[in-house]
């Protein structure tokens, strides 16, 4: 059965990239516990527009936990308090009536704020474009069983492929490191036969681009894994380190 919540929202408002931002406080009533977090923000925005105020800018696309655009920080946690859940899949039933909720954008040097809760996450796209693909001509889609992949490798590759590139890992990390994202992307293709031809250059190019984007270094605090809405394991960071090491050593000798 759904109940209605009365909430106080502290929302980060910032009109643009180069202006000073700050928290503003809003009261919002009659939010159904069945509503999603983004539906709650929609209601807030209708209220703000009715009052002649600027609505809160936030991003969303799929609202199904797939596209990775909706990330923001809710009560100090990237994507909010529920484990393994994107903001768009977060439901208001996890909040209490009368609660104050603080909502901020992802904060990482490599993700500059565009407006309010919207940050520029193009740095992840540029890392992906640097090597997170296959450029070999694979021809038409082959029969499913024509290239055999062992069950363990297929499952591991699938786990890494679940990364939606939302940026929560870098936002949750005190160093602003992107290692979990890059580890998942490099690791995914490293597990599959299709990823072998470009395996070494992929690791080097993606790590080099990551460094150029200004992401910090990993110091194994594991906040990234805790914040990841797809529960990507930090074992992919270890794998990234060994992929990069092997690729650097090999390319030095050849
Ligand atoms: S809107 Fe697509 S993951 Fe949240």
CSV table of C-alpha atoms and ligand atoms in Angstrom, one decimal:
chain,number,residue,atom,x,y,z
A,1,UNK,CA,0.0,0.0,0.0
A,2,UNK,CA,1.4,3.4,-0.9
A,3,UNK,CA,1.7,6.3,1.6
A,4,UNK,CA,2.4,9.9,1.0
A,5,UNK,CA,5.6,11.6,2.1
A,6,UNK,CA,6.2,15.2,3.1
A,7,UNK,CA,9.9,16.0,2.5
A,8,UNK,CA,12.4,18.8,2.8
A,9,UNK,CA,14.8,18.8,-0.1
A,10,UNK,CA,18.2,20.5,0.0
A,11,UNK,CA,19.1,20.8,-3.7
A,12,UNK,CA,22.4,22.1,-5.2
A,13,UNK,CA,21.5,25.0,-7.5
A,14,UNK,CA,24.2,26.3,-9.9
A,15,UNK,CA,23.1,28.4,-12.9
A,16,UNK,CA,26.2,27.5,-15.0
A,17,UNK,CA,29.7,26.1,-15.1
A,18,UNK,CA,31.5,29.2,-14.0
A,19,UNK,CA,29.1,30.7,-11.4
A,20,UNK,CA,29.0,30.0,-7.7
A,21,UNK,CA,26.4,27.4,-6.6
A,22,UNK,CA,24.8,26.7,-3.3
A,23,UNK,CA,22.0,24.7,-1.6
A,24,UNK,CA,18.4,25.8,-1.8
A,25,UNK,CA,15.7,24.3,0.4
A,26,UNK,CA,12.3,23.2,-0.8
A,27,UNK,CA,9.3,21.7,0.9
A,28,UNK,CA,7.4,19.0,-1.1
A,29,UNK,CA,4.2,17.3,0.0
A,30,UNK,CA,2.2,14.3,-1.1
A,31,UNK,CA,5.0,12.3,-2.7
A,32,UNK,CA,3.8,8.7,-3.1
A,33,UNK,CA,6.1,6.0,-1.7
A,34,UNK,CA,5.5,4.3,-5.1
A,35,UNK,CA,7.1,7.2,-7.0
A,36,UNK,CA,10.6,7.0,-8.2
A,37,UNK,CA,13.2,9.5,-7.1
A,38,UNK,CA,13.1,11.2,-10.6
A,39,UNK,CA,9.3,11.3,-10.5
A,40,UNK,CA,9.7,13.1,-7.2
A,41,UNK,CA,12.1,15.6,-8.9
A,42,UNK,CA,9.5,16.0,-11.7
A,43,UNK,CA,6.9,17.0,-9.1
A,44,UNK,CA,9.3,19.4,-7.5
A,45,UNK,CA,10.0,21.0,-10.9
A,46,UNK,CA,6.2,21.3,-11.6
A,47,UNK,CA,6.0,23.1,-8.3
A,48,UNK,CA,8.9,25.4,-9.1
A,49,UNK,CA,7.5,26.2,-12.6
A,50,UNK,CA,4.1,27.0,-11.1
A,51,UNK,CA,5.9,29.4,-8.7
A,52,UNK,CA,7.7,31.1,-11.6
A,53,UNK,CA,11.1,29.6,-10.6
A,54,UNK,CA,13.7,27.9,-12.6
A,55,UNK,CA,13.3,24.1,-12.5
A,56,UNK,CA,16.1,21.9,-11.2
A,57,UNK,CA,18.2,20.6,-14.1
A,58,UNK,CA,18.9,16.9,-13.9
A,59,UNK,CA,19.6,14.2,-16.5
A,60,UNK,CA,17.6,11.1,-17.4
A,61,UNK,CA,17.0,9.0,-20.4
A,62,UNK,CA,16.0,5.4,-20.0
A,63,UNK,CA,14.8,5.6,-16.4
A,64,UNK,CA,15.4,1.8,-16.3
A,65,UNK,CA,19.0,1.7,-15.0
A,66,UNK,CA,20.5,1.2,-18.4
A,67,UNK,CA,21.8,4.5,-19.9
A,68,UNK,CA,23.8,5.8,-17.0
A,69,UNK,CA,22.8,9.5,-17.4
A,70,UNK,CA,20.8,10.1,-14.2
A,71,UNK,CA,23.5,9.9,-11.6
A,72,UNK,CA,23.6,12.4,-8.8
A,73,UNK,CA,24.6,12.3,-5.1
A,74,UNK,CA,21.7,11.7,-2.6
A,75,UNK,CA,22.5,12.1,1.1
A,76,UNK,CA,26.2,11.9,0.3
A,77,UNK,CA,26.0,8.7,-1.7
A,78,UNK,CA,26.4,8.5,-5.4
A,79,UNK,CA,23.0,7.2,-6.7
A,80,UNK,CA,21.6,7.3,-3.2
A,81,UNK,CA,21.3,4.9,-0.3
A,82,UNK,CA,20.1,1.7,-2.0
A,83,UNK,CA,22.9,-0.8,-3.1
A,84,UNK,CA,23.1,-1.7,-6.7
A,85,UNK,CA,20.5,0.9,-7.8
A,86,UNK,CA,20.6,3.9,-10.1
A,87,UNK,CA,18.9,7.1,-9.1
A,88,UNK,CA,16.2,6.5,-11.7
A,89,UNK,CA,15.4,3.1,-10.0
A,90,UNK,CA,15.6,4.4,-6.5
A,91,UNK,CA,12.1,4.5,-5.0
A,92,UNK,CA,10.7,6.9,-2.5
A,93,UNK,CA,9.6,4.1,-0.2
A,94,UNK,CA,13.2,4.0,1.1
A,95,UNK,CA,12.7,7.5,2.6
A,96,UNK,CA,10.7,8.4,5.7
A,97,UNK,CA,7.9,10.9,6.1
A,98,UNK,CA,9.4,14.2,7.3
A,99,UNK,CA,12.9,13.4,6.1
A,100,UNK,CA,15.4,16.0,4.8
A,101,UNK,CA,17.1,14.8,1.6
A,102,UNK,CA,20.2,16.4,0.3
A,103,UNK,CA,20.8,16.2,-3.5
A,104,UNK,CA,24.0,17.3,-5.2
A,105,UNK,CA,25.7,16.7,-8.5
A,106,UNK,CA,28.5,14.1,-8.9
A,107,UNK,CA,31.7,15.9,-7.8
A,108,UNK,CA,35.0,15.0,-9.6
A,109,UNK,CA,37.5,17.2,-11.2
A,110,UNK,CA,37.1,15.5,-14.5
A,111,UNK,CA,33.2,16.0,-14.4
A,112,UNK,CA,32.7,19.8,-14.6
A,113,UNK,CA,29.2,21.0,-13.5
A,114,UNK,CA,27.1,22.2,-16.4
A,115,UNK,CA,24.0,23.2,-14.4
A,116,UNK,CA,22.4,22.2,-11.0
A,117,UNK,CA,22.7,18.3,-11.0
A,118,UNK,CA,24.0,17.9,-14.5
A,119,UNK,CA,27.7,17.3,-15.0
A,120,UNK,CA,29.8,16.9,-18.1
A,121,UNK,CA,30.8,13.2,-18.2
A,122,UNK,CA,32.3,13.3,-21.7
A,123,UNK,CA,35.6,12.3,-20.2
A,124,UNK,CA,34.2,8.7,-19.9
A,125,UNK,CA,33.1,8.8,-23.5
A,126,UNK,CA,36.6,10.0,-24.6
A,127,UNK,CA,38.2,7.1,-22.7
A,128,UNK,CA,35.8,4.6,-24.3
A,129,UNK,CA,36.5,6.1,-27.7
A,130,UNK,CA,40.2,5.8,-27.1
A,131,UNK,CA,40.1,2.0,-27.2
A,132,UNK,CA,36.9,0.4,-25.9
A,133,UNK,CA,35.8,-1.2,-29.1
A,134,UNK,CA,36.7,-3.8,-31.7
A,135,UNK,CA,37.8,-2.4,-35.1
A,136,UNK,CA,38.6,-5.7,-36.7
A,137,UNK,CA,36.1,-6.7,-39.3
A,138,UNK,CA,34.0,-9.4,-37.8
A,139,UNK,CA,31.8,-10.0,-40.8
A,140,UNK,CA,28.2,-10.9,-40.3
A,141,UNK,CA,26.9,-11.9,-36.9
A,142,UNK,CA,28.2,-15.5,-36.5
A,143,UNK,CA,26.1,-18.4,-35.1
A,144,UNK,CA,26.2,-18.3,-31.4
A,145,UNK,CA,28.3,-21.4,-31.0
A,146,UNK,CA,30.8,-20.8,-33.8
A,147,UNK,CA,33.3,-19.1,-31.4
A,148,UNK,CA,33.3,-21.0,-28.2
A,149,UNK,CA,33.7,-19.1,-25.0
A,150,UNK,CA,34.0,-20.9,-21.7
A,151,UNK,CA,31.2,-20.5,-19.2
A,152,UNK,CA,33.4,-18.8,-16.5
A,153,UNK,CA,34.9,-16.3,-19.0
A,154,UNK,CA,31.5,-15.6,-20.5
A,155,UNK,CA,30.0,-14.9,-17.1
A,156,UNK,CA,33.0,-12.7,-16.1
A,157,UNK,CA,32.8,-10.8,-19.3
A,158,UNK,CA,29.1,-10.3,-18.8
A,159,UNK,CA,29.6,-9.0,-15.3
A,160,UNK,CA,32.1,-6.4,-16.6
A,161,UNK,CA,29.9,-5.5,-19.5
A,162,UNK,CA,27.1,-4.5,-17.0
A,163,UNK,CA,29.0,-1.2,-16.5
A,164,UNK,CA,26.8,1.6,-17.7
A,165,UNK,CA,29.5,4.3,-17.6
A,166,UNK,CA,27.5,6.5,-15.2
A,167,UNK,CA,30.5,8.0,-13.4
A,168,UNK,CA,29.4,7.0,-9.9
A,169,UNK,CA,32.8,5.3,-9.3
A,170,UNK,CA,34.8,8.4,-9.9
A,171,UNK,CA,32.3,10.5,-8.0
A,172,UNK,CA,32.4,8.2,-5.0
A,173,UNK,CA,36.2,8.0,-4.9
A,174,UNK,CA,38.1,10.5,-2.7
A,175,UNK,CA,40.8,10.7,-5.4
A,176,UNK,CA,38.3,11.0,-8.3
A,177,UNK,CA,39.7,7.8,-9.8
A,178,UNK,CA,38.0,6.2,-12.8
A,179,UNK,CA,39.7,2.8,-12.4
A,180,UNK,CA,36.5,0.8,-11.9
A,181,UNK,CA,35.0,2.1,-15.2
A,182,UNK,CA,38.2,1.6,-17.2
A,183,UNK,CA,38.8,-1.7,-15.5
A,184,UNK,CA,35.4,-2.9,-16.5
A,185,UNK,CA,35.7,-1.8,-20.1
A,186,UNK,CA,39.2,-3.1,-20.6
A,187,UNK,CA,38.4,-6.3,-18.7
A,188,UNK,CA,35.2,-7.0,-20.6
A,189,UNK,CA,36.9,-7.3,-24.0
A,190,UNK,CA,40.0,-8.9,-22.6
A,191,UNK,CA,37.9,-12.0,-21.6
A,192,UNK,CA,36.5,-12.6,-25.1
A,193,UNK,CA,38.2,-13.9,-28.3
A,194,UNK,CA,36.9,-10.9,-30.2
A,195,UNK,CA,38.8,-8.6,-27.9
A,196,UNK,CA,42.2,-10.2,-28.4
A,197,UNK,CA,43.6,-8.5,-31.6
A,198,UNK,CA,43.5,-5.0,-30.0
A,199,UNK,CA,43.9,-6.2,-26.3
A,200,UNK,CA,47.2,-4.5,-25.6
A,201,UNK,CA,46.7,-1.2,-27.4
A,202,UNK,CA,43.3,-1.0,-25.8
A,203,UNK,CA,44.7,-1.1,-22.3
A,204,UNK,CA,47.4,1.4,-23.1
A,205,UNK,CA,45.2,3.8,-25.0
A,206,UNK,CA,42.3,3.8,-22.4
A,207,UNK,CA,44.7,4.2,-19.4
A,208,UNK,CA,46.6,7.0,-21.2
A,209,UNK,CA,43.3,8.8,-22.0
A,210,UNK,CA,42.1,8.3,-18.4
A,211,UNK,CA,45.3,10.0,-17.1
A,212,UNK,CA,44.9,12.9,-19.6
A,213,UNK,CA,41.4,13.5,-18.4
A,214,UNK,CA,42.6,14.3,-14.9
A,215,UNK,CA,41.2,11.4,-13.0
A,216,UNK,CA,43.0,10.6,-9.7
A,217,UNK,CA,44.9,7.5,-8.7
A,218,UNK,CA,43.4,4.4,-7.0
A,219,UNK,CA,44.3,3.9,-3.4
A,220,UNK,CA,42.1,0.9,-2.8
A,221,UNK,CA,39.4,2.5,-0.7
A,222,UNK,CA,36.8,0.5,-2.6
A,223,UNK,CA,34.2,3.2,-2.4
A,224,UNK,CA,33.7,2.8,-6.2
A,225,UNK,CA,32.5,-0.8,-5.7
A,226,UNK,CA,30.1,0.3,-2.9
A,227,UNK,CA,28.6,3.1,-5.1
A,228,UNK,CA,28.4,1.2,-8.4
A,229,UNK,CA,24.8,0.7,-9.4
A,230,UNK,CA,25.8,-2.4,-11.3
A,231,UNK,CA,27.9,-3.8,-8.5
A,232,UNK,CA,31.0,-4.1,-10.6
A,233,UNK,CA,33.8,-5.8,-8.6
A,234,UNK,CA,37.1,-4.1,-7.9
A,235,UNK,CA,38.8,-7.3,-9.2
A,236,UNK,CA,38.5,-5.5,-12.5
A,237,UNK,CA,40.9,-2.9,-11.2
A,238,UNK,CA,43.5,-5.6,-10.4
A,239,UNK,CA,42.9,-7.0,-13.9
A,240,UNK,CA,43.4,-3.5,-15.4
A,241,UNK,CA,46.7,-3.1,-13.6
A,242,UNK,CA,47.9,-6.5,-15.0
A,243,UNK,CA,46.6,-5.8,-18.5
A,244,UNK,CA,48.3,-2.5,-18.6
A,245,UNK,CA,51.6,-3.9,-17.1
A,246,UNK,CA,51.7,-6.7,-19.6
A,247,UNK,CA,50.9,-4.4,-22.5
A,248,UNK,CA,53.5,-1.8,-21.5
A,249,UNK,CA,56.2,-4.5,-21.1
A,250,UNK,CA,55.4,-6.2,-24.4
A,251,UNK,CA,55.2,-2.9,-26.4
A,252,UNK,CA,58.6,-1.8,-24.9
A,253,UNK,CA,60.2,-5.0,-26.2
A,254,UNK,CA,58.7,-4.9,-29.7
B,1,LIG,S1,18.0,7.3,-16.6
B,1,LIG,FE1,19.1,5.7,-17.6
B,1,LIG,S2,20.2,4.8,-16.0
B,1,LIG,FE2,19.0,6.2,-14.9
